Amino acid sequence: METKRDELVTSLKGVGSGTANALQELGIITLEDLVMTFPYRHEDFRLKNLAETAHNERVTVEGRVESEPSLLFLGKNKSRLQVRLLAGQHLIKAVFFNQAYLKTKIIPGSVITVTGKWDRGRQVINVSTFSAGPKTDQQDFEPVYSLKGTISQKTFRKFMRQALDEVNGYLVDVLPKSIRETYRLPDISSALEGIHFPQNAEHSKDARRRFVYEELLIFQLKMQAIKKARKEQNVGNSVAFNNDLVKKLIESLPYELTDAQKRVVNEICRDLKEPYRMNRLLQGDVGSGKTVVAAICLYAAITAGYQGALMAPTEILAEQHASSLDDWLTPIGVKIALLTGSTKAKARRVVLENLEAGNIDLLIGTHALIQPDVSFKNLGLVITDEQHRFGVEQRRVLKEKGEDPDVLFMTATPIPRTLAITAFGEMDVSVIDEMPAGRKKIETHWMKQDQLHKLIVRLKKELANGRQAYIICPLIEESEKLDVQNAVDVYNMMATDLGKDYSVGLMHGRLHPYEKEQVMRDFSEGKVQVLVSTTVVEVGVNVPNATFMIILDAERFGLAQLHQLRGRVGRGEHQSYCILLADPKSEEGKERMISMTETNDGFALAEKDLELRGPGDFFGRKQSGLPEFKVADLVHDYRALNTAKVDAESLLNSDSFWQSEEMEGLRNILINSKALDGERID
Ligand code: ADP
Ligand code: MG
């Protein structure tokens, strides 16, 4: 037993084997485990003035008893005890339910302290905690832990108190004094005391500030160490591309690249040339022009004698990419092949043979690219479009199809900075933060559901002008079947309404891949003017003549998704419109609709989304790559996150970090993780 903190909880008074088991259920075995189990909130027992207390708020007051307590039995084991209390200037009632035994303890003329919910209208406190006499020994802040099983809050607090006293003085502080002094952070003992049993609000705040910083600093140290290790390991190819050829391609494009596109092309190409393996995220709002950036970089790798791969989440998107890249690259001699789930067996065999022989320079496709029998001759660059659509595993497999190929992930989901440097902390990030010139702002309106018929009139006008439209059906999370049914219903309605003059198409997840393709193709060739669809069209589809989008039950979508959907229009020269039909019930829902009408900026919406829904929901279920922080909160602690990032970088590059004694704690955490080998496990 090296130190007190490794001592088992059974060394505490009152902890027998039963309690020890219950604690173990909570992941608590040693005293250190115990003291590192933080409360999720504190009960506030500070005395408050009732004049400043809101209705239904919990409040603690002292008051003089002004009447005999009256007791009323309401049935078996049920009672109500009531007394008049003068609390400051307020003559109020204190009501105790099912605490009949207190009757004898409440003596007229004496002072008592009560805590409970304040009913402002009726001037009544519904008492949950009582003590005779003025407030004295009661702690101002009582910790509340997330417990399960048989242990009560009270017992747990008792163990915590004991454990803190035991370990006091034995704890090693991983945060060196120099850092603590810089930010005026409490040392470990004071911080632990403050996180569990704060003396006052300040104490609690400082304690939290310390643990937030510590947690984020350690996280950033790991991320930066991984990044550094990967670069130093020097595995990867130095892709010596032909600059002149790349320039020629750029000059041959039908438009000039935006400055942001030029900048990210440079960032990526510089990475290609370096001998380490590129691991980069490219973020750019919908329509910012990521495809052409991908094409240029893939071409660069090809001019250096490598093969490239571009993976998209849907067949439609893969096809669309193949067709764009075909326009740009085939004329300059690049051999492109498409591989998807619906590629016929024979054609597939031919592709695979040619790929392995090196006759194909660029393979574009879906998940089909990561099947075991797909092998490249010399894969140098892998690009994944809409990376959030792929799981971590799929991305890894594709990467392993070559000898340490450079990897670029593209995403149209603008990710708030705090999430980006956390979820992708070990990656480099490039951002296209500028739209191609001449793009018109998509006009967005929010209307009530019952306005649909009026809206159809407007839609007809748009169609009469030769434009096309999307109608997006409500999303029904629980049931794909209902989703489809919904789309079919809306389709039937639209076909009745518009079918005489226009062709209406239907698109949903249950269609066969070839049916989907057919509908999409008809839509993009203008044979279908109105496309009724579920969110299948969310990703990447490009039909510049489509200028009108109606989103039904829009309140069911998150901001990020609404923005993605909206990005399907506004892709051509004509003014585009997006109409949100929604009757949101919650304030949050209303706020989302308003945000959509106010801004077209995906990053601003992403920040808003994060604020409204929190980081857990931001990326959708699981696979987020977001670590779980114990104390830190990515919405509110972004300043600490930035500070920790900057500090981690400079620490890793300093000699003192690797040598000085006070850094030992932090250093050991790094050494014991796999970060120094360039591996991320969190
Ligand atoms: P996303 O970033 O959403 O994938 P795309 O790559 O599909 O966007 O590009 C959207 C549209 O903008 C396409 O029609 C594309 O040809 C066009 N585009 C891309 N870059 C430029 C540019 N620099 N100038 C004009 N149009 C551009
Ligand atoms: Mg795209």
PDB file of C-alpha atoms in Angstrom, residues 270-445:
ATOM      1  CA  ARG A 270       1.613  20.884 -48.295  1.00  0.00           C
ATOM      2  CA  ASP A 271       0.586  17.940 -46.115  1.00  0.00           C
ATOM      3  CA  LEU A 272       0.782  15.597 -49.083  1.00  0.00           C
ATOM      4  CA  LYS A 273       4.349  16.598 -49.739  1.00  0.00           C
ATOM      5  CA  GLU A 274       5.469  16.115 -46.144  1.00  0.00           C
ATOM      6  CA  PRO A 275       6.764  12.664 -45.256  1.00  0.00           C
ATOM      7  CA  TYR A 276       4.284  12.114 -42.433  1.00  0.00           C
ATOM      8  CA  ARG A 277       0.806  10.785 -42.920  1.00  0.00           C
ATOM      9  CA  MET A 278      -1.804  13.452 -43.362  1.00  0.00           C
ATOM     10  CA  ASN A 279      -4.767  13.203 -41.022  1.00  0.00           C
ATOM     11  CA  ARG A 280      -6.898  16.186 -41.842  1.00  0.00           C
ATOM     12  CA  LEU A 281     -10.474  17.287 -41.548  1.00  0.00           C
ATOM     13  CA  LEU A 282     -11.913  19.585 -44.183  1.00  0.00           C
ATOM     14  CA  GLN A 283     -14.928  21.508 -43.023  1.00  0.00           C
ATOM     15  CA  GLY A 284     -17.017  23.575 -45.358  1.00  0.00           C
ATOM     16  CA  ASP A 285     -20.615  24.580 -45.311  1.00  0.00           C
ATOM     17  CA  VAL A 286     -23.012  23.050 -47.838  1.00  0.00           C
ATOM     18  CA  GLY A 287     -22.279  24.470 -51.243  1.00  0.00           C
ATOM     19  CA  SER A 288     -18.891  25.870 -50.324  1.00  0.00           C
ATOM     20  CA  GLY A 289     -17.288  23.728 -53.019  1.00  0.00           C
ATOM     21  CA  LYS A 290     -15.494  20.858 -51.351  1.00  0.00           C
ATOM     22  CA  THR A 291     -15.842  18.501 -54.295  1.00  0.00           C
ATOM     23  CA  VAL A 292     -13.534  20.459 -56.534  1.00  0.00           C
ATOM     24  CA  VAL A 293     -10.985  20.708 -53.724  1.00  0.00           C
ATOM     25  CA  ALA A 294     -11.118  16.927 -53.398  1.00  0.00           C
ATOM     26  CA  ALA A 295     -10.651  16.577 -57.144  1.00  0.00           C
ATOM     27  CA  ILE A 296      -7.593  18.819 -57.200  1.00  0.00           C
ATOM     28  CA  CYS A 297      -5.924  17.017 -54.312  1.00  0.00           C
ATOM     29  CA  LEU A 298      -6.664  13.584 -55.726  1.00  0.00           C
ATOM     30  CA  TYR A 299      -5.213  14.712 -59.004  1.00  0.00           C
ATOM     31  CA  ALA A 300      -2.100  15.970 -57.237  1.00  0.00           C
ATOM     32  CA  ALA A 301      -1.557  12.531 -55.711  1.00  0.00           C
ATOM     33  CA  ILE A 302      -2.106  10.931 -59.102  1.00  0.00           C
ATOM     34  CA  THR A 303       0.529  13.130 -60.751  1.00  0.00           C
ATOM     35  CA  ALA A 304       2.962  11.720 -58.202  1.00  0.00           C
ATOM     36  CA  GLY A 305       2.195   8.194 -59.337  1.00  0.00           C
ATOM     37  CA  TYR A 306      -0.237   7.244 -56.610  1.00  0.00           C
ATOM     38  CA  GLN A 307      -3.806   6.043 -56.738  1.00  0.00           C
ATOM     39  CA  GLY A 308      -6.615   7.920 -55.038  1.00  0.00           C
ATOM     40  CA  ALA A 309      -9.910   6.895 -53.489  1.00  0.00           C
ATOM     41  CA  LEU A 310     -13.016   8.928 -52.810  1.00  0.00           C
ATOM     42  CA  MET A 311     -15.700   7.411 -50.605  1.00  0.00           C
ATOM     43  CA  ALA A 312     -19.220   8.819 -50.346  1.00  0.00           C
ATOM     44  CA  PRO A 313     -22.048   7.702 -48.068  1.00  0.00           C
ATOM     45  CA  THR A 314     -24.689   7.102 -50.749  1.00  0.00           C
ATOM     46  CA  GLU A 315     -24.743   5.773 -54.291  1.00  0.00           C
ATOM     47  CA  ILE A 316     -26.317   8.918 -55.623  1.00  0.00           C
ATOM     48  CA  LEU A 317     -23.566  10.997 -54.175  1.00  0.00           C
ATOM     49  CA  ALA A 318     -20.839   8.646 -55.372  1.00  0.00           C
ATOM     50  CA  GLU A 319     -22.322   8.824 -58.860  1.00  0.00           C
ATOM     51  CA  GLN A 320     -22.516  12.553 -58.759  1.00  0.00           C
ATOM     52  CA  HIS A 321     -18.895  12.799 -57.700  1.00  0.00           C
ATOM     53  CA  ALA A 322     -17.883  10.359 -60.392  1.00  0.00           C
ATOM     54  CA  SER A 323     -19.648  12.455 -62.971  1.00  0.00           C
ATOM     55  CA  SER A 324     -18.097  15.764 -61.796  1.00  0.00           C
ATOM     56  CA  LEU A 325     -14.613  14.334 -61.499  1.00  0.00           C
ATOM     57  CA  ASP A 326     -15.037  12.646 -64.837  1.00  0.00           C
ATOM     58  CA  ASP A 327     -15.711  16.060 -66.415  1.00  0.00           C
ATOM     59  CA  TRP A 328     -12.629  17.596 -64.865  1.00  0.00           C
ATOM     60  CA  LEU A 329     -10.091  14.780 -64.822  1.00  0.00           C
ATOM     61  CA  THR A 330     -10.784  12.338 -67.642  1.00  0.00           C
ATOM     62  CA  PRO A 331      -9.846  14.904 -70.316  1.00  0.00           C
ATOM     63  CA  ILE A 332      -6.410  15.207 -68.713  1.00  0.00           C
ATOM     64  CA  GLY A 333      -5.818  11.492 -68.768  1.00  0.00           C
ATOM     65  CA  VAL A 334      -6.960  10.282 -65.364  1.00  0.00           C
ATOM     66  CA  LYS A 335      -8.502   6.801 -65.351  1.00  0.00           C
ATOM     67  CA  ILE A 336     -11.567   6.869 -63.126  1.00  0.00           C
ATOM     68  CA  ALA A 337     -13.749   3.973 -62.020  1.00  0.00           C
ATOM     69  CA  LEU A 338     -16.939   3.822 -59.997  1.00  0.00           C
ATOM     70  CA  LEU A 339     -17.649   1.045 -57.534  1.00  0.00           C
ATOM     71  CA  THR A 340     -20.902   0.809 -55.615  1.00  0.00           C
ATOM     72  CA  GLY A 341     -23.181  -1.845 -54.217  1.00  0.00           C
ATOM     73  CA  SER A 342     -25.045  -2.018 -57.490  1.00  0.00           C
ATOM     74  CA  THR A 343     -22.003  -2.498 -59.702  1.00  0.00           C
ATOM     75  CA  LYS A 344     -22.642  -5.801 -61.485  1.00  0.00           C
ATOM     76  CA  ALA A 345     -20.429  -8.740 -60.593  1.00  0.00           C
ATOM     77  CA  LYS A 346     -18.675  -8.847 -63.926  1.00  0.00           C
ATOM     78  CA  ALA A 347     -18.000  -5.138 -64.106  1.00  0.00           C
ATOM     79  CA  ARG A 348     -16.836  -5.278 -60.527  1.00  0.00           C
ATOM     80  CA  ARG A 349     -14.308  -7.984 -61.344  1.00  0.00           C
ATOM     81  CA  VAL A 350     -12.894  -5.885 -64.140  1.00  0.00           C
ATOM     82  CA  VAL A 351     -12.595  -2.867 -61.858  1.00  0.00           C
ATOM     83  CA  LEU A 352     -10.864  -4.870 -59.141  1.00  0.00           C
ATOM     84  CA  GLU A 353      -8.356  -6.362 -61.590  1.00  0.00           C
ATOM     85  CA  ASN A 354      -7.512  -3.019 -63.084  1.00  0.00           C
ATOM     86  CA  LEU A 355      -7.271  -1.435 -59.678  1.00  0.00           C
ATOM     87  CA  GLU A 356      -4.774  -3.975 -58.498  1.00  0.00           C
ATOM     88  CA  ALA A 357      -2.824  -3.730 -61.733  1.00  0.00           C
ATOM     89  CA  GLY A 358      -2.641   0.020 -61.359  1.00  0.00           C
ATOM     90  CA  ASN A 359      -4.641   0.755 -64.500  1.00  0.00           C
ATOM     91  CA  ILE A 360      -7.136   2.755 -62.516  1.00  0.00           C
ATOM     92  CA  ASP A 361      -5.909   6.001 -60.988  1.00  0.00           C
ATOM     93  CA  LEU A 362      -8.968   6.997 -59.069  1.00  0.00           C
ATOM     94  CA  LEU A 363     -11.670   4.872 -57.504  1.00  0.00           C
ATOM     95  CA  ILE A 364     -14.895   6.546 -56.475  1.00  0.00           C
ATOM     96  CA  GLY A 365     -17.620   4.738 -54.596  1.00  0.00           C
ATOM     97  CA  THR A 366     -19.577   3.872 -51.524  1.00  0.00           C
ATOM     98  CA  HIS A 367     -18.912   1.320 -48.793  1.00  0.00           C
ATOM     99  CA  ALA A 368     -18.185  -0.989 -51.661  1.00  0.00           C
ATOM    100  CA  LEU A 369     -14.643   0.462 -51.557  1.00  0.00           C
ATOM    101  CA  ILE A 370     -13.890  -1.135 -48.229  1.00  0.00           C
ATOM    102  CA  GLN A 371     -14.810  -4.696 -49.051  1.00  0.00           C
ATOM    103  CA  PRO A 372     -11.963  -7.104 -48.260  1.00  0.00           C
ATOM    104  CA  ASP A 373     -11.297  -8.052 -51.892  1.00  0.00           C
ATOM    105  CA  VAL A 374     -10.742  -4.469 -53.006  1.00  0.00           C
ATOM    106  CA  SER A 375      -7.011  -3.907 -53.225  1.00  0.00           C
ATOM    107  CA  PHE A 376      -5.062  -1.056 -54.615  1.00  0.00           C
ATOM    108  CA  LYS A 377      -1.647  -1.145 -56.193  1.00  0.00           C
ATOM    109  CA  ASN A 378      -0.427   2.031 -54.664  1.00  0.00           C
ATOM    110  CA  LEU A 379      -3.009   4.001 -52.706  1.00  0.00           C
ATOM    111  CA  GLY A 380      -1.658   7.398 -51.730  1.00  0.00           C
ATOM    112  CA  LEU A 381      -4.666   9.523 -50.802  1.00  0.00           C
ATOM    113  CA  VAL A 382      -8.012   8.621 -49.327  1.00  0.00           C
ATOM    114  CA  ILE A 383     -10.837  11.133 -49.126  1.00  0.00           C
ATOM    115  CA  THR A 384     -14.075  10.469 -47.278  1.00  0.00           C
ATOM    116  CA  ASP A 385     -16.969  12.756 -48.070  1.00  0.00           C
ATOM    117  CA  GLU A 386     -19.547  13.557 -45.399  1.00  0.00           C
ATOM    118  CA  GLN A 387     -17.354  11.756 -42.915  1.00  0.00           C
ATOM    119  CA  HIS A 388     -19.935  11.839 -40.099  1.00  0.00           C
ATOM    120  CA  ARG A 389     -21.946   9.340 -42.087  1.00  0.00           C
ATOM    121  CA  PHE A 390     -19.272   6.731 -41.655  1.00  0.00           C
ATOM    122  CA  GLY A 391     -18.346   4.900 -38.507  1.00  0.00           C
ATOM    123  CA  VAL A 392     -14.863   5.019 -37.085  1.00  0.00           C
ATOM    124  CA  GLU A 393     -14.311   1.433 -38.158  1.00  0.00           C
ATOM    125  CA  GLN A 394     -15.190   2.019 -41.801  1.00  0.00           C
ATOM    126  CA  ARG A 395     -12.841   4.953 -41.964  1.00  0.00           C
ATOM    127  CA  ARG A 396     -10.053   2.871 -40.499  1.00  0.00           C
ATOM    128  CA  VAL A 397     -10.524   0.027 -42.977  1.00  0.00           C
ATOM    129  CA  LEU A 398     -10.324   2.352 -45.952  1.00  0.00           C
ATOM    130  CA  LYS A 399      -7.170   3.900 -44.580  1.00  0.00           C
ATOM    131  CA  GLU A 400      -5.592   0.476 -44.299  1.00  0.00           C
ATOM    132  CA  LYS A 401      -6.076  -0.252 -47.967  1.00  0.00           C
ATOM    133  CA  GLY A 402      -2.748   1.388 -48.673  1.00  0.00           C
ATOM    134  CA  GLU A 403       0.661   1.822 -47.104  1.00  0.00           C
ATOM    135  CA  ASP A 404      -0.060   4.712 -44.747  1.00  0.00           C
ATOM    136  CA  PRO A 405      -2.003   6.743 -47.266  1.00  0.00           C
ATOM    137  CA  ASP A 406      -2.724  10.369 -46.533  1.00  0.00           C
ATOM    138  CA  VAL A 407      -6.249  10.796 -45.288  1.00  0.00           C
ATOM    139  CA  LEU A 408      -8.684  13.662 -45.711  1.00  0.00           C
ATOM    140  CA  PHE A 409     -12.129  13.706 -44.143  1.00  0.00           C
ATOM    141  CA  MET A 410     -14.654  16.137 -45.542  1.00  0.00           C
ATOM    142  CA  THR A 411     -17.715  17.305 -43.721  1.00  0.00           C
ATOM    143  CA  ALA A 412     -20.486  19.730 -44.521  1.00  0.00           C
ATOM    144  CA  THR A 413     -21.655  19.736 -40.945  1.00  0.00           C
ATOM    145  CA  PRO A 414     -20.051  22.856 -39.612  1.00  0.00           C
ATOM    146  CA  ILE A 415     -18.661  21.845 -36.283  1.00  0.00           C
ATOM    147  CA  PRO A 416     -18.383  24.421 -33.542  1.00  0.00           C
ATOM    148  CA  ARG A 417     -14.770  25.091 -32.717  1.00  0.00           C
ATOM    149  CA  THR A 418     -14.882  23.585 -29.256  1.00  0.00           C
ATOM    150  CA  LEU A 419     -16.269  20.340 -30.573  1.00  0.00           C
ATOM    151  CA  ALA A 420     -13.868  20.288 -33.477  1.00  0.00           C
ATOM    152  CA  ILE A 421     -10.770  20.605 -31.342  1.00  0.00           C
ATOM    153  CA  THR A 422     -12.161  17.986 -28.992  1.00  0.00           C
ATOM    154  CA  ALA A 423     -13.683  15.372 -31.236  1.00  0.00           C
ATOM    155  CA  PHE A 424     -10.895  15.867 -33.767  1.00  0.00           C
ATOM    156  CA  GLY A 425      -8.261  17.098 -31.375  1.00  0.00           C
ATOM    157  CA  GLU A 426      -5.567  14.900 -32.853  1.00  0.00           C
ATOM    158  CA  MET A 427      -6.286  15.992 -36.403  1.00  0.00           C
ATOM    159  CA  ASP A 428      -5.410  19.019 -38.444  1.00  0.00           C
ATOM    160  CA  VAL A 429      -8.397  21.020 -39.513  1.00  0.00           C
ATOM    161  CA  SER A 430      -8.952  23.062 -42.675  1.00  0.00           C
ATOM    162  CA  VAL A 431     -11.982  25.252 -43.074  1.00  0.00           C
ATOM    163  CA  ILE A 432     -13.634  26.652 -46.209  1.00  0.00           C
ATOM    164  CA  ASP A 433     -15.295  29.691 -44.717  1.00  0.00           C
ATOM    165  CA  GLU A 434     -16.381  31.432 -47.870  1.00  0.00           C
ATOM    166  CA  MET A 435     -19.058  30.768 -50.471  1.00  0.00           C
ATOM    167  CA  PRO A 436     -18.420  30.992 -54.209  1.00  0.00           C
ATOM    168  CA  ALA A 437     -19.182  34.480 -55.472  1.00  0.00           C
ATOM    169  CA  GLY A 438     -22.632  35.350 -56.753  1.00  0.00           C
ATOM    170  CA  ARG A 439     -24.486  32.864 -54.589  1.00  0.00           C
ATOM    171  CA  LYS A 440     -27.832  34.274 -53.620  1.00  0.00           C
ATOM    172  CA  LYS A 441     -28.923  33.994 -50.026  1.00  0.00           C
ATOM    173  CA  ILE A 442     -31.653  31.401 -49.643  1.00  0.00           C
ATOM    174  CA  GLU A 443     -34.770  33.160 -48.440  1.00  0.00           C
ATOM    175  CA  THR A 444     -36.152  31.218 -45.534  1.00  0.00           C
ATOM    176  CA  HIS A 445     -39.639  31.599 -44.084  1.00  0.00           C
TER     177      HIS A 445
END
